[in-house]
Structure formats: C-alpha cells, structure tokens
Tab-separated table of C-alpha atoms and ligand atoms in Angstrom:
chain	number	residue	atom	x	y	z
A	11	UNK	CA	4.997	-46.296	22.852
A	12	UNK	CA	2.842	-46.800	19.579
A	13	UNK	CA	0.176	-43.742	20.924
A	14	UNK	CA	3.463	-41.304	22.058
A	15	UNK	CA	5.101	-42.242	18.187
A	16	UNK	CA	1.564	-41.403	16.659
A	17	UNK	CA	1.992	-37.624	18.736
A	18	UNK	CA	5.126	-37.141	17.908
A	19	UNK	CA	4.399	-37.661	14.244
A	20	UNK	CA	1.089	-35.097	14.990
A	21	UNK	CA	3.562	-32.895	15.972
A	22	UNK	CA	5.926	-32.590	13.404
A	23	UNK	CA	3.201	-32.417	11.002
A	24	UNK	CA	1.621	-29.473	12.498
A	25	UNK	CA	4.874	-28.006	12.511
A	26	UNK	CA	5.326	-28.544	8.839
A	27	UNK	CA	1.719	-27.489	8.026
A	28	UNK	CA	2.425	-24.418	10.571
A	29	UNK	CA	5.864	-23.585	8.375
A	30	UNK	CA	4.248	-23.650	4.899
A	31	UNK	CA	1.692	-21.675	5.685
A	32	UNK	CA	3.306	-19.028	8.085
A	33	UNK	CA	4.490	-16.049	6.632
A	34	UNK	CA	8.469	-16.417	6.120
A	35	UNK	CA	8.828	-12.617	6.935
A	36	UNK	CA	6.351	-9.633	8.293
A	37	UNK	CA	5.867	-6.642	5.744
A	38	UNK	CA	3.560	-3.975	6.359
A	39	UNK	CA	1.947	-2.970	2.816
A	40	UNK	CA	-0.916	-0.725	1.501
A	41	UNK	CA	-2.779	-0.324	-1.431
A	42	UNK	CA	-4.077	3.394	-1.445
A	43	UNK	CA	-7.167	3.410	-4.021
A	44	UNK	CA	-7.589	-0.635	-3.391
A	45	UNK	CA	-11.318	-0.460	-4.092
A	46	UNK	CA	-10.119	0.182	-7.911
A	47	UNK	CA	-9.786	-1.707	-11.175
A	48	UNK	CA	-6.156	-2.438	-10.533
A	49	UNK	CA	-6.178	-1.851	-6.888
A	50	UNK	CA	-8.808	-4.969	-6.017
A	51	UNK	CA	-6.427	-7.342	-8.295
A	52	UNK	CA	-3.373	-6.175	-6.864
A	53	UNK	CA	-4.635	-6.278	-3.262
A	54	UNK	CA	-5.473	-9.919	-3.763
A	55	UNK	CA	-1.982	-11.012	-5.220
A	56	UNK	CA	-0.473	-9.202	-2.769
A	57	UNK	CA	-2.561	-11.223	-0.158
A	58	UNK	CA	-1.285	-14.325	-1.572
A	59	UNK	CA	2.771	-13.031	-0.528
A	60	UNK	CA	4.098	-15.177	1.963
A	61	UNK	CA	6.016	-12.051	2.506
A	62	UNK	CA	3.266	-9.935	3.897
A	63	UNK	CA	1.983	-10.028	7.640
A	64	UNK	CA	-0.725	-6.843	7.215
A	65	UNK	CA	-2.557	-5.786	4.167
A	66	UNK	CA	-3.438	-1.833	4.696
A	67	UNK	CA	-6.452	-0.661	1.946
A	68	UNK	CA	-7.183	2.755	1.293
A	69	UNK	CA	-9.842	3.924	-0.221
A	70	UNK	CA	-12.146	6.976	-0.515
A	71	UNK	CA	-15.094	4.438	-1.273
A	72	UNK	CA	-15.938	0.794	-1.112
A	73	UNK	CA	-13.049	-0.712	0.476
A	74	UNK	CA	-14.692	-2.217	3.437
A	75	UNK	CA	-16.128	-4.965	1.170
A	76	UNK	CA	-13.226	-5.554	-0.743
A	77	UNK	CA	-11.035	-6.025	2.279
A	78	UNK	CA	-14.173	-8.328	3.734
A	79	UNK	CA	-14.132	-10.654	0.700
A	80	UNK	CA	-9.994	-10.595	1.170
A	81	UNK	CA	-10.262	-11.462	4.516
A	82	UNK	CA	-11.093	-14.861	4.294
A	83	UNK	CA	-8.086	-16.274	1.664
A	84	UNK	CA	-6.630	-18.308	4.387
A	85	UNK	CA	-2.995	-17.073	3.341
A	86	UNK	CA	-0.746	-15.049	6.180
A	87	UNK	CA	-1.829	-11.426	6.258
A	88	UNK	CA	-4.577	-9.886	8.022
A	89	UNK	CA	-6.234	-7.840	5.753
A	90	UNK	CA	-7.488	-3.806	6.779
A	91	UNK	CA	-9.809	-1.262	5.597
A	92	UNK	CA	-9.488	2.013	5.658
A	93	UNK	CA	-11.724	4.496	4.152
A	94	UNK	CA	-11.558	8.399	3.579
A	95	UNK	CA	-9.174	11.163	4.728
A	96	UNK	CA	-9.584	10.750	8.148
A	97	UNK	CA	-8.335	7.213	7.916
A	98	UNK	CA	-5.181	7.627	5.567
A	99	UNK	CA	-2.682	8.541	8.520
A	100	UNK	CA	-3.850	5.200	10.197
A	101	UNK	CA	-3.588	3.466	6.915
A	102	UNK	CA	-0.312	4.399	6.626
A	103	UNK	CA	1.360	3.990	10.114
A	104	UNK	CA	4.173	1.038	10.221
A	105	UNK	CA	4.437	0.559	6.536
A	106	UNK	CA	7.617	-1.068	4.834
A	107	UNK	CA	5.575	-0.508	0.905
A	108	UNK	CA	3.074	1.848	-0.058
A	109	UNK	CA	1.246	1.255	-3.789
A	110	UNK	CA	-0.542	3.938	-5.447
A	111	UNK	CA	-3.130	3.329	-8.041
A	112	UNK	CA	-5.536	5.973	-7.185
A	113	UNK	CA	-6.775	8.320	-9.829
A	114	UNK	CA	-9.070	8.040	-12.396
A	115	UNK	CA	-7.733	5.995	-15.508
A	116	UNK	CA	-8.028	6.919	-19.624
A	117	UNK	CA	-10.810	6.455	-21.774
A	118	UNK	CA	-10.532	6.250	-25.862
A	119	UNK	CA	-9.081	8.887	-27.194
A	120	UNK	CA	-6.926	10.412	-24.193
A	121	UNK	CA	-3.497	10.481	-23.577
A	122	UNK	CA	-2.147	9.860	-20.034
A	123	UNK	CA	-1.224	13.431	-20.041
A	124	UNK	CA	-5.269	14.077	-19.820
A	125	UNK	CA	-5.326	12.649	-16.035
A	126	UNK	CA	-2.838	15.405	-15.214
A	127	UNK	CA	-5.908	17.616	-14.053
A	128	UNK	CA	-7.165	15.354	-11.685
A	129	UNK	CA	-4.557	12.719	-11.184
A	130	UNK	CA	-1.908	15.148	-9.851
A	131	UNK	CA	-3.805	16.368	-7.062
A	132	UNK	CA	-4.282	13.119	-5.707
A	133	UNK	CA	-1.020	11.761	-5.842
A	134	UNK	CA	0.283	15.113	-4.319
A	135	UNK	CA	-2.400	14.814	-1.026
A	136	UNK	CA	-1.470	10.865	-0.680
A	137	UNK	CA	2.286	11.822	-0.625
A	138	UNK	CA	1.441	14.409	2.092
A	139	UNK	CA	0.447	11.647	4.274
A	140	UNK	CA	2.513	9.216	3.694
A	141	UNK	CA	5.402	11.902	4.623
A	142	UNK	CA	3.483	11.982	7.431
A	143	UNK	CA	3.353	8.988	8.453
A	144	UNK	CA	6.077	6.667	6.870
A	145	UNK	CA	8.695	8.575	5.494
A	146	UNK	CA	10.886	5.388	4.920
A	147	UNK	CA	8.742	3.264	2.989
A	148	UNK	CA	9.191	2.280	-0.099
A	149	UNK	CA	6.861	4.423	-2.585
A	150	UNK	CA	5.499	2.697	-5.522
A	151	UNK	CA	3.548	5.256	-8.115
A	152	UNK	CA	1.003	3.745	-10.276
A	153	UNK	CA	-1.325	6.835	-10.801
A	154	UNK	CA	-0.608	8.148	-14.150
A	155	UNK	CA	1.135	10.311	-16.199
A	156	UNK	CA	3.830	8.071	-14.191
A	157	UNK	CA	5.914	11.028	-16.165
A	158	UNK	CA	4.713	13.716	-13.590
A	159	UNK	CA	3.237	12.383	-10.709
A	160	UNK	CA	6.360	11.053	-9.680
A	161	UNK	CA	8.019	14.348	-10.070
A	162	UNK	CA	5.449	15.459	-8.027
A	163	UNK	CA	5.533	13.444	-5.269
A	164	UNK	CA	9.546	14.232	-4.940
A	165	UNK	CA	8.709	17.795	-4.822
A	166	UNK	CA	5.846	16.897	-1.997
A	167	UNK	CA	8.724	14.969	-0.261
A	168	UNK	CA	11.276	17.340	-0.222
A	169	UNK	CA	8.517	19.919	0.913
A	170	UNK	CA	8.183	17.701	3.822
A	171	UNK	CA	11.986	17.233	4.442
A	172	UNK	CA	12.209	13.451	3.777
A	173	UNK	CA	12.285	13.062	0.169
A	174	UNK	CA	14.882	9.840	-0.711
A	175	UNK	CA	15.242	9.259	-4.125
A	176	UNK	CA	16.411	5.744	-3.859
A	177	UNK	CA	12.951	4.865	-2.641
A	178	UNK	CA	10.774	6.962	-4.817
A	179	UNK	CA	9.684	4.265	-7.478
A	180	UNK	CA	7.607	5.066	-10.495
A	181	UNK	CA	6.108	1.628	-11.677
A	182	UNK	CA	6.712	0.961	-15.063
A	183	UNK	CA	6.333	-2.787	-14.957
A	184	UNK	CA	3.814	-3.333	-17.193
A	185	UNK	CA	6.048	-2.122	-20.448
A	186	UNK	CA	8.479	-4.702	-19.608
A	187	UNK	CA	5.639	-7.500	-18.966
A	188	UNK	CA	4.220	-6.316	-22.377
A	189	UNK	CA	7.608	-6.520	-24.072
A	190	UNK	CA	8.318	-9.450	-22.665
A	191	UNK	CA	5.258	-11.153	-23.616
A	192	UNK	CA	5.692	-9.676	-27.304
A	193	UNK	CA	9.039	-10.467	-27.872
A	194	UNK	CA	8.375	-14.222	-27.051
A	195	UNK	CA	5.354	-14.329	-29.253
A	196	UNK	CA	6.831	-13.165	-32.057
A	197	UNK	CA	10.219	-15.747	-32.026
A	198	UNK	CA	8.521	-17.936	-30.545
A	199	UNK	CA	10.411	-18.331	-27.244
A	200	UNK	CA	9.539	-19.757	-23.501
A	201	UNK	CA	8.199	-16.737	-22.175
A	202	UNK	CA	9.626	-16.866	-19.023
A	203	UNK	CA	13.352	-16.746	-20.141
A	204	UNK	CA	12.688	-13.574	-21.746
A	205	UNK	CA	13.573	-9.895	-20.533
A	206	UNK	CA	13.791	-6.810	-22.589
A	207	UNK	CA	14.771	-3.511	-20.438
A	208	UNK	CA	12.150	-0.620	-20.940
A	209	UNK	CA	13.611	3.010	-20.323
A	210	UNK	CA	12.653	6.647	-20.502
A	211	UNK	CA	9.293	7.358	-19.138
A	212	UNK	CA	6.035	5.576	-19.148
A	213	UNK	CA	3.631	7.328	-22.077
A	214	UNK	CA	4.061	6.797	-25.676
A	215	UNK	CA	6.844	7.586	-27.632
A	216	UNK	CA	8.935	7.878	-23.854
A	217	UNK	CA	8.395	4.080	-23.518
A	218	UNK	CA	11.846	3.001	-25.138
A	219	UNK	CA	12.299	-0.885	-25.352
A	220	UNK	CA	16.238	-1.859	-25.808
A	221	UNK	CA	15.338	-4.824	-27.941
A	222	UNK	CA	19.223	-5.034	-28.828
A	223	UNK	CA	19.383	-5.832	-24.960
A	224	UNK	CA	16.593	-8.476	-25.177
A	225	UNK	CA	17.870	-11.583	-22.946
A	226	UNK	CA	18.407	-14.343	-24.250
A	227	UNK	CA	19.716	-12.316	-27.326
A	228	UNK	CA	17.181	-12.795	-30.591
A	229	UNK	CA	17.862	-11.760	-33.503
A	230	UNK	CA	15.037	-9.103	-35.090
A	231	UNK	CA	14.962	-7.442	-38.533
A	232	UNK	CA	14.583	-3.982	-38.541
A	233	UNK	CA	10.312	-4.165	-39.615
A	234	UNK	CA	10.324	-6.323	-36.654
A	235	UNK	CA	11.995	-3.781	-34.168
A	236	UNK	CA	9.857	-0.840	-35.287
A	237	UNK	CA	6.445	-3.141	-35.219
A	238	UNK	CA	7.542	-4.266	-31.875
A	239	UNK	CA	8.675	-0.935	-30.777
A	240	UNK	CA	5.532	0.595	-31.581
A	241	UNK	CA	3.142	-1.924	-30.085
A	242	UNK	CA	4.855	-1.588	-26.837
A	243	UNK	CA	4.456	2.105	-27.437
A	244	UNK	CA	0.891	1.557	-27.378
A	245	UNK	CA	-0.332	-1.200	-25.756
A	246	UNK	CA	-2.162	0.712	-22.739
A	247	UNK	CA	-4.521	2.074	-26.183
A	248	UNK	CA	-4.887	-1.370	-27.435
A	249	UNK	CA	-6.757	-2.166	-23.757
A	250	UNK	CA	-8.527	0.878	-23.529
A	251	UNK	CA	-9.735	0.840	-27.069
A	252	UNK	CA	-10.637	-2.926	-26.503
A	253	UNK	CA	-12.485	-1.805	-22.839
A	254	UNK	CA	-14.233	1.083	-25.469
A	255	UNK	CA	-15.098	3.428	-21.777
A	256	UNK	CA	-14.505	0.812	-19.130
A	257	UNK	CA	-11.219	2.215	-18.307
A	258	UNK	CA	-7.258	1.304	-18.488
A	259	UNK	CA	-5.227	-2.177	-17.572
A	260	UNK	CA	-6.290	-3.370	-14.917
A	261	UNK	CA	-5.078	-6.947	-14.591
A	262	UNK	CA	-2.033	-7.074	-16.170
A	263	UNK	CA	-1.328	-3.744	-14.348
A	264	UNK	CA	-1.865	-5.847	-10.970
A	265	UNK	CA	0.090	-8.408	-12.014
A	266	UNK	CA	3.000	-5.993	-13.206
A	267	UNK	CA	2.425	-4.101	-9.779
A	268	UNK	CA	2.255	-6.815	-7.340
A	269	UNK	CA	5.636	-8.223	-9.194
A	270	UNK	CA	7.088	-5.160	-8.343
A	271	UNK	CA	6.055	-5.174	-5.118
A	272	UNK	CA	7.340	-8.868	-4.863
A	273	UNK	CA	10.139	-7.456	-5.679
A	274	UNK	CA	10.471	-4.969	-3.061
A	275	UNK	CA	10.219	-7.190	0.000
A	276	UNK	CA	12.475	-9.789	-1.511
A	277	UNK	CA	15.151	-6.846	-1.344
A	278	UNK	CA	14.033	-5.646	2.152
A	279	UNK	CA	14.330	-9.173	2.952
A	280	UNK	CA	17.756	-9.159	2.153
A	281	UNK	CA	17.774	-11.243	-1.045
A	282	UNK	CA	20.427	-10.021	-3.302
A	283	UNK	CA	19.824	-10.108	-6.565
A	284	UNK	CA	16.968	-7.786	-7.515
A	285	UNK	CA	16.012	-6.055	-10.483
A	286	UNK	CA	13.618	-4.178	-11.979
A	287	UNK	CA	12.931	-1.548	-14.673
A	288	UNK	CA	11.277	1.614	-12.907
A	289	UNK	CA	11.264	5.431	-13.347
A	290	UNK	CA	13.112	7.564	-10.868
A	291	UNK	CA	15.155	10.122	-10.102
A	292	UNK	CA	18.893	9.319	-11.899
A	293	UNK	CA	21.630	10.734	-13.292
A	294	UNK	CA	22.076	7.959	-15.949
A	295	UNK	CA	20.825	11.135	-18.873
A	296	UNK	CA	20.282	14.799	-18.313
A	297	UNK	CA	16.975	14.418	-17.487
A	298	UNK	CA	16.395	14.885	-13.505
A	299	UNK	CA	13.804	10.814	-14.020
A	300	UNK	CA	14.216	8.475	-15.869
A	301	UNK	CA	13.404	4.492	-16.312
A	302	UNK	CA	15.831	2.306	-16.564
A	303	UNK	CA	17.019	-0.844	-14.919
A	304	UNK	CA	18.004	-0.570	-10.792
A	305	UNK	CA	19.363	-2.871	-8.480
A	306	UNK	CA	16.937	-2.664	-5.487
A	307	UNK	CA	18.469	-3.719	-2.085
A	308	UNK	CA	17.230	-2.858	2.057
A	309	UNK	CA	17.541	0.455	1.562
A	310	UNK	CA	15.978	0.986	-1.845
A	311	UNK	CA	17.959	1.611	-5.058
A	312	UNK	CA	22.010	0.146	-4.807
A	313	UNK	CA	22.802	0.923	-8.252
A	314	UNK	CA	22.334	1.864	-11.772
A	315	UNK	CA	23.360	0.065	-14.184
A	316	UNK	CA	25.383	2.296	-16.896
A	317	UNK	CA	26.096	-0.281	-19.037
A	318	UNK	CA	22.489	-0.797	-20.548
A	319	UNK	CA	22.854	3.078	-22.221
A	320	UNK	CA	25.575	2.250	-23.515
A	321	UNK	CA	26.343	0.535	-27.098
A	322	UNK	CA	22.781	1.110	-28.686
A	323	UNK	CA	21.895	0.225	-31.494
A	324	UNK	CA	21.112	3.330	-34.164
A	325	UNK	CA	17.408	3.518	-33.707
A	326	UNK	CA	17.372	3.052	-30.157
A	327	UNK	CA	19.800	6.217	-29.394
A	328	UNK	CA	17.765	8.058	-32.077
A	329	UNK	CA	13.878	6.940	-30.130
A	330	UNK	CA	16.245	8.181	-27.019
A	331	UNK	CA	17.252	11.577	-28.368
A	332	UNK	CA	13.639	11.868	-29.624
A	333	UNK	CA	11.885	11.047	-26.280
A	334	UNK	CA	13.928	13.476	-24.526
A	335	UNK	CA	12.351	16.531	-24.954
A	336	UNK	CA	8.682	14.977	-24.187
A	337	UNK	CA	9.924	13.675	-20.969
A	338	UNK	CA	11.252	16.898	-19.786
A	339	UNK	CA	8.204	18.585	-20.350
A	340	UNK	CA	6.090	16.160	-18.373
A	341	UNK	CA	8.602	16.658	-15.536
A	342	UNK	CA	8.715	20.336	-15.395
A	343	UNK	CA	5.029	20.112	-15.620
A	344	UNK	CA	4.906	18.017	-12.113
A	345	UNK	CA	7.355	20.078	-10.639
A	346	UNK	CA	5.696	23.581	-11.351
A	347	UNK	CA	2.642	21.552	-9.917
A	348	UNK	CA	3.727	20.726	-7.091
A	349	UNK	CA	5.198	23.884	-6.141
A	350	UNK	CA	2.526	26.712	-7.209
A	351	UNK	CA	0.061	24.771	-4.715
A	352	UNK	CA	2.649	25.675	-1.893
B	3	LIG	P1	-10.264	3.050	-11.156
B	3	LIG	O1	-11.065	4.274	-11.418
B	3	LIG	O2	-10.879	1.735	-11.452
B	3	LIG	O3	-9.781	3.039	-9.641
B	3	LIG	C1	-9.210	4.150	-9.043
B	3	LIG	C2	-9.505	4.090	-7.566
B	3	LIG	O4	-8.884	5.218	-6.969
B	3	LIG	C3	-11.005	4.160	-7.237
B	3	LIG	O5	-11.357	3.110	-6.352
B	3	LIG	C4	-11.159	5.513	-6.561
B	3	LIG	O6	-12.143	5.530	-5.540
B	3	LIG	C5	-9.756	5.688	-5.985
B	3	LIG	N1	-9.462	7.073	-5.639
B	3	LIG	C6	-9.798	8.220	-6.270
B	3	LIG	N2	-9.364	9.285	-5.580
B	3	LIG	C7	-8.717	8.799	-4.492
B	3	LIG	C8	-8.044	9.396	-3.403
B	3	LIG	N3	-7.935	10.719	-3.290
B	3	LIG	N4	-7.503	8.579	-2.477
B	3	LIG	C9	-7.593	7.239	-2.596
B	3	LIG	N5	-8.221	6.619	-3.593
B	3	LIG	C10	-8.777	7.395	-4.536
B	3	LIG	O7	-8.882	3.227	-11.990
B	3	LIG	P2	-7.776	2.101	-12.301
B	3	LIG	O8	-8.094	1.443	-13.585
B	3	LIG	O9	-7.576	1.282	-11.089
B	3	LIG	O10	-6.486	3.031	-12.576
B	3	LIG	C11	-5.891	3.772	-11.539
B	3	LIG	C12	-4.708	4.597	-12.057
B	3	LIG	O11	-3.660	3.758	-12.536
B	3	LIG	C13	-5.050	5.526	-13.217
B	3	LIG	O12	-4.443	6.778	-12.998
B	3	LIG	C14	-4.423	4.843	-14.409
B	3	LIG	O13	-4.109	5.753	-15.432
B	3	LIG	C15	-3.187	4.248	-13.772
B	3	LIG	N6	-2.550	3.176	-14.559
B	3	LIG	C16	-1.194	3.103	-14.536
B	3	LIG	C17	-0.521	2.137	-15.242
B	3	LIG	C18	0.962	2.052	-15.183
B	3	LIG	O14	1.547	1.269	-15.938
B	3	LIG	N7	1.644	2.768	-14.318
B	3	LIG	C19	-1.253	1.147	-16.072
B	3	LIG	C20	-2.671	1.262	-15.966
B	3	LIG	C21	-3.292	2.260	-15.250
C-alpha cells in the first residue's frame, strides 16, 4: 500500500512538473533577421514564452548557430533555422507572428530616414513572402524608418491581395518603455505602475509622448514636459552616440519587441484586455498611419481608442500639428516605394 502511495505521489508530481513546464498554448513565431543585434535578444525572450511551441529564425547569415545555442534552454519551443532566400517560404509556413528586425541599423550622425535606401527593399522582399506564405499572421515591423516601411509593406500586401490593416503592426514599443522608464525616474515612482501613451510615428520630432495622459497621473512643470519630451525624442541617439559605430538599441529594443509580441499571443489566446501603443493604419487623424494606443484581440486590432486625442494639453496638440507634415512625407515616401518597383 506504502510502495502504490509512493507512485501515486510520483505521479502527480510528474504531472505537476509536466504542467509548469509545458507550453500553456502552441504559437508558431519567427524572427526574420534573428542572427542580428536585436534579433538574437529577442529570439531568446521569445524562447522563454510559455506561449510559443516553434521558434522559426530567419536569417541571410549566421543563424544556424544562434538557433544551436537556443536550442538547448530547456523551455517549450523547438527552436529552427532557416537561412537565405530559398529558406524564407519554409520559415514562414504555419505562422500565428512574424517579427521583423532585419535591415541594417544607424550609426552617429544618421537619421532613421538614412536606412530608407537599403532598409526598404528588405522589408518590401520579406513582406512578399510572408504574403506568400502566411497571409494571416500577425506582422510586427521593427526595420526602420518604422515611418515608411510599414507603409510599404501595406502597399506589398495589397499588391498581393491580402493586406489587413488590423494586423499590420509597426512596433513602437520602445518609446513607451523609454517614457515609461523616464517618467518614473524623474518623480520618482515604482516603475512598473507607470504608462505614458506614445503617438504619431516612430523618428524624432513624430515620437509624441501624452505626458498629460501619464498613468498614474503626475504632476510635471512645463521645463519638465519639454526635457522629458525631448529625451524621448531622442533616446535611439543617446544609444547610438553611446555605441559611437556599433549600431542602434539592441536590448531594450528586444525587450520592447518581445513585450509586444507577448502581447500578441496573449490576445490570440483569447485574453481580453490587451494594449499596446503601435503604428498602423487608422483613421484616428488625417494621416493614412499613425501610433497610438489599440486594443489587440484574435483577430488583430478591436479598437481605437478616441479618447486619448482628445483633451490635450496645449503643447501636446501643438508637437501634434507640428509632426504632421513629417509623418506624411515619410508615408508617401513608402508608398511611392513600394509602387514604382511594381
Ligand atoms: P543588425 O545589423 O545587428 O542586424 C540586422 C540583421 O538583419 C543581420 O543579422 C542581417 O544579416 C539581417 N538581414 C539583412 N538583410 C536581411 C534580409 N534581406 N533578410 C533577413 N535578414 C536580413 O541590426 P539591428 O541592430 O538588429 O537593427 C535591425 C533594425 O531594427 C534596423 O533597421 C534598426 O534601425 C531597427 N531598429 C528599430 C527600432 C524600433 O524601435 N522600431 C529600435 C532599434 C532598431
């Protein structure tokens, strides 16, 4: 009786041991450029979701080590390399997320609007494929300008006859983590009790903070919201000046990115109550994208939420009115892109 008690206790245990460590739900997600500064980061906190069942990297180089080291976290997903064009379509097949952070990233003295050359062409040849070959995953842009590439990649889509807006997502994460972070240091607050909505676009003055919408509400003198403001603004320069050549963010970029992506299976997974800031197409402005806080549910963006526009305070509808015009360039840029190539 003692020895059938002792199984029965085995038993259980394993069960327990099996539950913690099995993933609670099967996502399919790649990582195309994962042999990258933010793309090995971002694989690996993505391999730590309980969420995930297969990890898909995509590379043009060096990914078979990368997804070799991965390989052996003992967390849920199996981990898979892919390298070069003749892999993408295979890299691609069955996925619920696909991250982009390929492209080649700033250097001192460049704006994002530099990449454009290089970047956009890239982004535009990854959409193709992923058209291709999962039209109904959820598409999260990294590759910058943010401004155009996602522009471009709705053109590509619509080429292709399966664009959906309301799972295009341009990743602008990372200006919320940074506000976030600088809001708290400066009034001294918990960190993680504090959100500030970013909207506009993701480059310079199109980053807009609504620091008048900062949760919980703080009170900041107007020197405060401009130094903030502008530090937000900028904070992608303060890396790449610190990095002086190395490149861009790369691990608070993961982290921003694989929250995001967090993000996205906890809506797939039916949880809801999710939202993030992120650029995409909207009707919230004239301006055919914009970032701004969305409700993400199964099917990709449920709602806007007006509300946050609304009852600004005087500097923030004046940095609106004066990002405007720079964000509509950047978009028309991406769009003639993407449609003199056809
Ligand atoms: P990186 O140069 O370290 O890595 C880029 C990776 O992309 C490399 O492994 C490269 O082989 C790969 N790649 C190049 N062409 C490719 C192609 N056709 N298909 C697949 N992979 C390809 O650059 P890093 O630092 O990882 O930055 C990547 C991008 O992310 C840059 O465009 C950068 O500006 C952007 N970025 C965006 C941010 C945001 O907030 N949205 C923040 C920081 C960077």
């Amino acid at each position: 009786a003692l020895r059938a008690s002792f199984a029965r206790k085995a038993h259980k245990d394993a069960q327990v041991v099996q539950s913690q460590f099995q993933p609670q739900a099967s996502y399919k997600v790649a990582v195309l450029g994962a042999a990258g500064g933010i793309g090995q980061p971002l694989a690996l906190l993505i391999k730590m979701s309980p969420l995930v069942s297969s990890l898909h990297l995509y590379d043009i180089a060096n990914v078979k080590g990368v997804a070799a080291d991965l390989s052996h976290c003992n967390t849920p997903s199996e981990v898979l390399d892919f390298t070069g064009a003749a892999e993408l379509p295979s890299s691609l097949k069955g996925v619920d997320v696909v991250v982009i952070p390929a492209g080649v990233p700033r250097k001192p003295g460049m704006t994002r609007d530099d990449l454009f050359n290089i970047n956009a062409g890239i982004v535009r040849n990854l959409i193709e494929a992923v058209a291709d070959n999962c039209p109904d995953a959820f598409i999260h842009i990294i590759s910058n300008p943010v401004n155009s590439t996602v522009p471009i990649a709705a053109e590509v889509l619509k080429q292709k006859g399966v664009y959906n807006p309301k799972k295009l997502l341009g990743v602008s994460t990372l200006d919320v983590v940074r506000a976030n972070t600088f809001v708290a240091q400066k009034k001294n607050l918990k960190l993680i009790d504090v959100d500030v909505p970013v909207v506009g676009g993701h480059a310079g003055i199109t980053i807009l903070p609504l620091l008048s919408k900062t949760k919980p509400s703080v009170s900041l003198t107007d020197e405060e919201v401009e130094q903030l403001t502008v530090r937000i603004q900028n904070a992608g320069t303060e890396v790449v000046e610190a990095k002086a050549g190395a490149g861009s963010a790369t691990l608070s970029m993961a982290y921003a990115a694989a929250r995001f992506v967090e993000s996205s299976l906890r809506a797939l997974d039916g949880d809801g109550d999710v939202y993030e800031c992120s650029y995409v197409a909207s009707d919230l402005t004239e301006l055919p994208f914009f970032a701004s806080r969305v409700k993400l549910g199964r099917n990709g963006i449920e709602a806007f939420i007006p509300s946050d526009l609304q009852g600004l305070t005087e500097y923030e509808q004046k940095a609106l009115e004066a990002l405007k015009p720079e964000l509509k360039a950047s978009i028309e840029k991406g769009i003639a892109f993407a449609n003199k190539q056809t």
